[in-house]
Coordinates of C-alpha atoms in Angstrom, one line a residue:
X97 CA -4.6 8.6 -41.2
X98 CA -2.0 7.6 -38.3
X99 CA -3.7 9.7 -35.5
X100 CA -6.7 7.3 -36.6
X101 CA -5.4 4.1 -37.2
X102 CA -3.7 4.8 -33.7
X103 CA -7.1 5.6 -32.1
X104 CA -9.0 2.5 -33.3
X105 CA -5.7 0.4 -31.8
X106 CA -6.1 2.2 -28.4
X107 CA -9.0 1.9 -28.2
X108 CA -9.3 -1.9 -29.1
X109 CA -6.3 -2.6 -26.6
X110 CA -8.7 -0.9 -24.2
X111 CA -11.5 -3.1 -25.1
X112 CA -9.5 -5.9 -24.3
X113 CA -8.4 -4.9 -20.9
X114 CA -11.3 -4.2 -20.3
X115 CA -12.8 -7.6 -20.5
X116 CA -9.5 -8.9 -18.8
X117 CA -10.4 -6.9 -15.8
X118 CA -14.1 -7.9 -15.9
X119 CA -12.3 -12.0 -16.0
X120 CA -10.0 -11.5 -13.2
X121 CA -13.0 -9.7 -11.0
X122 CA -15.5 -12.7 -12.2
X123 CA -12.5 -15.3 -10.8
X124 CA -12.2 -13.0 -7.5
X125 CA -15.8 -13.3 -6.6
X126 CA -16.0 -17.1 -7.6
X127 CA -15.8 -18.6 -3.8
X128 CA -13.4 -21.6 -3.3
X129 CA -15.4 -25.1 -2.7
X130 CA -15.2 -25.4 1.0
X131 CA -14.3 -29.2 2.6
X132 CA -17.6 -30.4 3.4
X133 CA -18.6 -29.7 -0.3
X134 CA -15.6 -31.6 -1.8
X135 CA -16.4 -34.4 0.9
X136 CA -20.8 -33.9 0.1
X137 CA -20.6 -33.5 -3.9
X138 CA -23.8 -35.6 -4.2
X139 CA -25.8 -37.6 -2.2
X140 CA -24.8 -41.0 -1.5
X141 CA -27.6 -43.2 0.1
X142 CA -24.9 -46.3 0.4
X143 CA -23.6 -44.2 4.0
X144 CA -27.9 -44.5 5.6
X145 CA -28.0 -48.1 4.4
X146 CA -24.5 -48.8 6.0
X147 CA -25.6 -47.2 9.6
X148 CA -28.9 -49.2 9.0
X149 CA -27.1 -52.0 8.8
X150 CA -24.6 -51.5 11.2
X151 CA -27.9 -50.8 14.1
X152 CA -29.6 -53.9 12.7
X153 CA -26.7 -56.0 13.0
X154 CA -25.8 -55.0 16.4
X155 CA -29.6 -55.3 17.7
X156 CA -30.1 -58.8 16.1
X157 CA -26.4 -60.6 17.1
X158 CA -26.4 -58.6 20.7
X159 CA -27.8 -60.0 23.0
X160 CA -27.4 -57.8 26.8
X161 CA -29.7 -60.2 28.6
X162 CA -27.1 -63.0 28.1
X163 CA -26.2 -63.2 31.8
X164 CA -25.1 -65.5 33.9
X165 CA -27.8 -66.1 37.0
X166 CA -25.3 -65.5 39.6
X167 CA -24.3 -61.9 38.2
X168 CA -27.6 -60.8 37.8
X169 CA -28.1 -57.7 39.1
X170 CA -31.9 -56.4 40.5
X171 CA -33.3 -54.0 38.1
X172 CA -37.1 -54.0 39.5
X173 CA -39.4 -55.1 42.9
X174 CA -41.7 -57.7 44.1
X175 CA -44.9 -58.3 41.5
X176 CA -43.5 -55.8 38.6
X177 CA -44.6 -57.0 35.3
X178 CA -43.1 -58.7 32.4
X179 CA -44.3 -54.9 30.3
X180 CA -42.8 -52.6 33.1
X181 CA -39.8 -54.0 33.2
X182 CA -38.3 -54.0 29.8
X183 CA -40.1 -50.9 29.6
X184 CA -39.9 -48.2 31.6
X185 CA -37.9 -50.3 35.2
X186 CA -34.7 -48.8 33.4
X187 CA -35.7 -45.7 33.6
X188 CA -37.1 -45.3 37.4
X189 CA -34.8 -47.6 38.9
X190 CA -32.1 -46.2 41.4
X191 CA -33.7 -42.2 40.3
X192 CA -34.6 -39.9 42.4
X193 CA -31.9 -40.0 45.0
X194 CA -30.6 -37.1 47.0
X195 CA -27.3 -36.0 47.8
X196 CA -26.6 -35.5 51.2
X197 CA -23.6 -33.6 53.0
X198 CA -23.0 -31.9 56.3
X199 CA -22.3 -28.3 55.8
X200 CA -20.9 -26.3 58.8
X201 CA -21.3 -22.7 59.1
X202 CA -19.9 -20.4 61.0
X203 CA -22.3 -17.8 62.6
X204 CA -21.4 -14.8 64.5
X205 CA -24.1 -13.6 67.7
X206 CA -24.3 -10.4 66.2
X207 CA -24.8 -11.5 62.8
X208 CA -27.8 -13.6 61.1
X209 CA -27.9 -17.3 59.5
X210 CA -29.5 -15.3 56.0
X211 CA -31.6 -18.1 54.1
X212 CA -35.2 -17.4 53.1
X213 CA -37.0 -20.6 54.0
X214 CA -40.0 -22.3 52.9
X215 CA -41.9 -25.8 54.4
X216 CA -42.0 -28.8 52.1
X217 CA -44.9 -29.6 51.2
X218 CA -44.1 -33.4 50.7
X219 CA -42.6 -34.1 53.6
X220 CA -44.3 -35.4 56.5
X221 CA -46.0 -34.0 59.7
X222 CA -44.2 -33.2 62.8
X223 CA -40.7 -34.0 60.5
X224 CA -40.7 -31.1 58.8
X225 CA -38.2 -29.9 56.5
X226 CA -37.2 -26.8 54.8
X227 CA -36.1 -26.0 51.1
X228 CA -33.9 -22.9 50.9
X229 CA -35.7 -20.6 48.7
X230 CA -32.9 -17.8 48.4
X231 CA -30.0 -15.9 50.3
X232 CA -29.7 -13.0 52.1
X233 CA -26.8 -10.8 53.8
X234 CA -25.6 -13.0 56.4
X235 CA -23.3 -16.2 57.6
X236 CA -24.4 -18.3 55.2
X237 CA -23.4 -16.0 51.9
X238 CA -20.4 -15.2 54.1
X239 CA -19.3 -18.9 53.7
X240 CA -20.1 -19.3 50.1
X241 CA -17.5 -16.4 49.3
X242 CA -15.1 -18.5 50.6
X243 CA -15.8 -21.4 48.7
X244 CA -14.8 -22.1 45.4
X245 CA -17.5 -21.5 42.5
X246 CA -18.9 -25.1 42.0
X247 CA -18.0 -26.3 45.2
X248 CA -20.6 -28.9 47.1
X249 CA -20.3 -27.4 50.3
X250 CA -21.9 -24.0 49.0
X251 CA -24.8 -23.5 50.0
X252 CA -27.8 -23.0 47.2
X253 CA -31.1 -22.2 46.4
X254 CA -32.8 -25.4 46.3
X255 CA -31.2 -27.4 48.7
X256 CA -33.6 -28.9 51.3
X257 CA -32.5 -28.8 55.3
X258 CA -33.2 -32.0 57.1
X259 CA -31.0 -31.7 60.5
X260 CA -29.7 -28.7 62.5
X261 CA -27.0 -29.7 64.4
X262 CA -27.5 -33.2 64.2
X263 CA -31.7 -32.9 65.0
X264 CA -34.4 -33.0 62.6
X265 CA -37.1 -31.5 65.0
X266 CA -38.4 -27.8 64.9
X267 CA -36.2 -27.1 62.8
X268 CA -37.3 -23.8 61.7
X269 CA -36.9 -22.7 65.4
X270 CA -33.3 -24.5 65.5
X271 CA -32.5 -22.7 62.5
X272 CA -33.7 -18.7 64.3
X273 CA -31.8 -19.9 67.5
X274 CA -28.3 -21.1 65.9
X275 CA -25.3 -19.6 67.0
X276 CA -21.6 -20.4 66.4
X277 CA -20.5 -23.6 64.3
X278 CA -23.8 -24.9 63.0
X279 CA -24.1 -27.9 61.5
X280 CA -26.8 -28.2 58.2
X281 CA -27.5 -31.4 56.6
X282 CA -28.7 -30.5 53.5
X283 CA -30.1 -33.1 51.1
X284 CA -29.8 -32.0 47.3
X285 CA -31.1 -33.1 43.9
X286 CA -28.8 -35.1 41.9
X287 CA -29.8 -32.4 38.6
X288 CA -27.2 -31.0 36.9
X289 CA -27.2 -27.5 38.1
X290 CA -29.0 -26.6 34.2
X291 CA -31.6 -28.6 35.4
X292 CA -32.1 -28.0 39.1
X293 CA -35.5 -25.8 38.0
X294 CA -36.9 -29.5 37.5
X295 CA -36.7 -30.6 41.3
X296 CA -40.1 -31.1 42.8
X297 CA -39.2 -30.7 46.9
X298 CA -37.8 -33.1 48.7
X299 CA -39.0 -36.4 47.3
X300 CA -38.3 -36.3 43.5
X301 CA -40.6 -36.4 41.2
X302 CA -41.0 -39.0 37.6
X303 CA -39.1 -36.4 35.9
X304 CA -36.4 -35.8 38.3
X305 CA -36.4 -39.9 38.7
X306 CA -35.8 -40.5 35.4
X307 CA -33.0 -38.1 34.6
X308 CA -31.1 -39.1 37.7
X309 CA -31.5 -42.9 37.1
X310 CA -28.3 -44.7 36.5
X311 CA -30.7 -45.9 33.5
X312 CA -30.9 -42.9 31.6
X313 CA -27.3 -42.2 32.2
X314 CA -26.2 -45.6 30.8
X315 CA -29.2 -45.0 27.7
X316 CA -28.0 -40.9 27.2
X317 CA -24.1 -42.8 26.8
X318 CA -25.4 -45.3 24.8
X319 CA -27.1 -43.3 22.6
X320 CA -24.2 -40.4 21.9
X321 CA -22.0 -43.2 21.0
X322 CA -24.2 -44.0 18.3
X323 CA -24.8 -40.8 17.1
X324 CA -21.4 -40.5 16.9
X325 CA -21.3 -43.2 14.0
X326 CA -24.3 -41.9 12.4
X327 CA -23.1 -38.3 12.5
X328 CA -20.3 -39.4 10.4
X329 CA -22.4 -41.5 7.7
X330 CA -24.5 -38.3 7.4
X331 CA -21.5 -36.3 6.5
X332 CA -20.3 -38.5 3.9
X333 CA -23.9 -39.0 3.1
X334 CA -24.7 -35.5 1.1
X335 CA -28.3 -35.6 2.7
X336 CA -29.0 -32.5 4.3
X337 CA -29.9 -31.5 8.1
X338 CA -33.5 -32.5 8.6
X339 CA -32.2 -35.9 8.2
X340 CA -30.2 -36.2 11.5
X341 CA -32.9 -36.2 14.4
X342 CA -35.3 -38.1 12.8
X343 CA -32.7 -41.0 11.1
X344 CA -29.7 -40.6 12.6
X345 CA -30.2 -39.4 16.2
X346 CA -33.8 -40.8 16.1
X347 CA -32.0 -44.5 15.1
X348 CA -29.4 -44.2 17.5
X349 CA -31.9 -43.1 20.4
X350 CA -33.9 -46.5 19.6
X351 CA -30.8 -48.5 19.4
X352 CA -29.8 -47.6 22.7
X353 CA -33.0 -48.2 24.5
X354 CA -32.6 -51.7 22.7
X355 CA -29.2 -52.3 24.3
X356 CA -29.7 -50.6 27.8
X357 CA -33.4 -51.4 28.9
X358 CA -33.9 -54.4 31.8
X359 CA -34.5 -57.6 31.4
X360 CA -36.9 -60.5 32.2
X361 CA -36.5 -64.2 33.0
X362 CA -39.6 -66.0 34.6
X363 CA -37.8 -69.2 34.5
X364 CA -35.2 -68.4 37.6
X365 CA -34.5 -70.4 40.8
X366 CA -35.6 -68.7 44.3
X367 CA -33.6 -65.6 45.3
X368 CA -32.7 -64.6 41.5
X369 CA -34.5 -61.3 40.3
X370 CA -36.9 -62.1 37.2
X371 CA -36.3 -58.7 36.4
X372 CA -32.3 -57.7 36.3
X373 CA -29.9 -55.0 34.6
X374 CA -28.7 -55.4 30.8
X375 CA -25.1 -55.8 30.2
X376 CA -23.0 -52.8 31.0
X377 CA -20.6 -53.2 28.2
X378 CA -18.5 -50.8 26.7
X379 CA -18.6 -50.1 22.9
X380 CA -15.5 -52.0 21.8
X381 CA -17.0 -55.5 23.9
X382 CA -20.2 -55.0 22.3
X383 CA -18.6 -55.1 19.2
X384 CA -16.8 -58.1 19.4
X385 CA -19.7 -60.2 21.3
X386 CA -21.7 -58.8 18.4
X387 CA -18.7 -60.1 15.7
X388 CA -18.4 -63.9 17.9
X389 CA -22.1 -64.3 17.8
X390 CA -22.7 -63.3 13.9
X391 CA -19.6 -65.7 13.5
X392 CA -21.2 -68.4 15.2
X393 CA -24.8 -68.1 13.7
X394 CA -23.1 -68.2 9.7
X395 CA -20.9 -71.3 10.6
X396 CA -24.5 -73.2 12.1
X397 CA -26.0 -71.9 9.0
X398 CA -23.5 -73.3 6.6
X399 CA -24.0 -76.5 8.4
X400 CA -27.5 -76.6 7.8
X401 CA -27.4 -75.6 4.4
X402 CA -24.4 -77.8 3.9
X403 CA -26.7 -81.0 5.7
X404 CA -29.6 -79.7 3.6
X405 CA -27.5 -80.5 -0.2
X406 CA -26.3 -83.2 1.7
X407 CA -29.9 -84.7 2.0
X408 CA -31.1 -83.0 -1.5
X409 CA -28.2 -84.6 -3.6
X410 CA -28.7 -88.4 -1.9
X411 CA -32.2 -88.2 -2.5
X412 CA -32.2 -87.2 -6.5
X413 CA -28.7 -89.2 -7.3
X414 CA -29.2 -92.3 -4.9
X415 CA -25.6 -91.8 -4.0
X416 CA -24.4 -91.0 -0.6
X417 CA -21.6 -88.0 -0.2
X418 CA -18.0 -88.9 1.1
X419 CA -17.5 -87.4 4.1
X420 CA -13.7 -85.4 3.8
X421 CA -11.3 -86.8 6.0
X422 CA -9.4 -83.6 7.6
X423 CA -5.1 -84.3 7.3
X424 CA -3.8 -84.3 10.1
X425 CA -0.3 -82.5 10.5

């Protein structure tokens, strides 16, 4: 009868620690919240509405054509219209440009210049020039290696060759004949070097105009600030990821066309541009001329509405309202 009743106890001691190990292992494997699910727990729509707002408020108290005449700044040409210009001027004004520099390389007689060469198509007849289509063993990769990676005076596939040694004619025969120091002005796109698969030649295309613009520069600025503040309503927002570019980014994109696009005054004096560059404010001016201008619309409005009682009350009492006298200190 012990040796039993000390069996049953084992083994209900063991049926115990048994389900004491199967609790510990069940905590183990339980994963600790992480900190974007204790900040996300649900999804709060109040954090969309507020960025809403926030875009609405700055789009209806902002006002970036609010210029004075004299500091206008051109932002289109002779005869554009009214559409173009708060449309798509922005974007094409000041694009396109190309860098130009001076590169000197030095060639030895015995040694060759090593660029494979191709015409321009776009460039004109009897001023030709040459886009550099890819480097061989020779001066010119001799030069790069002792350059910096990055550096501006390296010479690249891409770059177009206007001038050998200070001439812009035959200059495919200029570049077979050059010896010694020679001189290459090289004109280049403007691209980041990501993007230099873009360039269209020598004269830059409406692609390569818009990304260059100081437009879509001021707009791609613009709009990453935003996104900025609506990245950080989506997190406290709970709403998932498909929600970003279409609201958030999409919002913020729209926002800063809004704020960055040209403007257009018919009603200007001779030798002011109808159509001239937005306000180049940074984020914490636009703020506050957003803040004085909200403060100055509710203070007409309480006016008005303080007028209108005014008006309302004489008219149903027969009385007229005391104006307050303000103390004076």
């Amino acid at each position: 009868k012990a040796c039993l009743s000390l069996t049953i106890l084992s083994a209900m001691a063991g049926g115990d620690g048994v389900k004491a190990k199967k609790g510990e292992a069940e905590e183990v494997t339980e994963s600790p919240e992480s900190l974007l699910g204790k900040l996300r727990p649900r999804r709060r729509f109040i954090f969309f509405l507020a960025f809403v707002a926030f875009c609405a408020w700055l789009m209806a108290f902002y006002d970036p054509c609010q210029i004075e005449t004299s500091s206008r700044k051109d932002c289109g040409y002779s005869g554009i219209s009214p559409t173009y210009c708060i449309t798509g001027s922005c974007f094409t004004k000041g694009g396109g440009k190309k860098d130009k520099r001076v590169v000197k390389i030095e060639k030895p007689s015995d040694m060759r210049l090593g660029i494979e060469i191709s015409m321009d198509s776009s460039s004109k007849k009897g001023d030709a020039q040459f886009i550099v289509e890819s480097l061989v063993d020779g001066a010119v990769l001799l030069h790069n290696s002792k350059l910096p990676e990055g550096s501006a005076d390296r010479i690249v596939a891409g770059d177009v060759i206007s001038k050998v040694d200070g001439s812009k004619k035959n200059l495919d025969a200029a570049l077979k004949k050059a010896s010694g120091t020679v001189e290459l002005e090289i004109r280049r796109s403007a691209l980041p070097s990501y993007l230099q698969w873009l360039r269209s030649g020598s004269k830059a295309g409406t692609v390569e105009t818009v990304l260059t613009s100081p437009g879509f520069k001021r707009w791609s600025k613009m709009t990453s600030q935003l996104s900025a503040v609506g990245f950080g309503c989506w997190l406290l927002s709970g709403y998932g990821t498909a929600s970003l570019p279409g609201w958030y980014f999409g919002l913020s994109a729209a926002v800063g066309y809004k704020l960055v696009r040209c403007c257009h005054d018919e009603s200007v004096p001779g030798g002011v541009p109808h159509c001239y560059k937005a306000a180049e404010d940074e984020p914490e001016v636009l703020v506050q001329k957003a803040y004085d201008s909200s403060v100055d619309f509710g203070k007409k409005l309480y006016k008005q509405w303080r007028s209108f009682y005014k008006d309302v009350y004489e008219a149903a009492t027969g009385e007229k309202v005391k104006k307050s006298k303000k103390k004076k200190d």
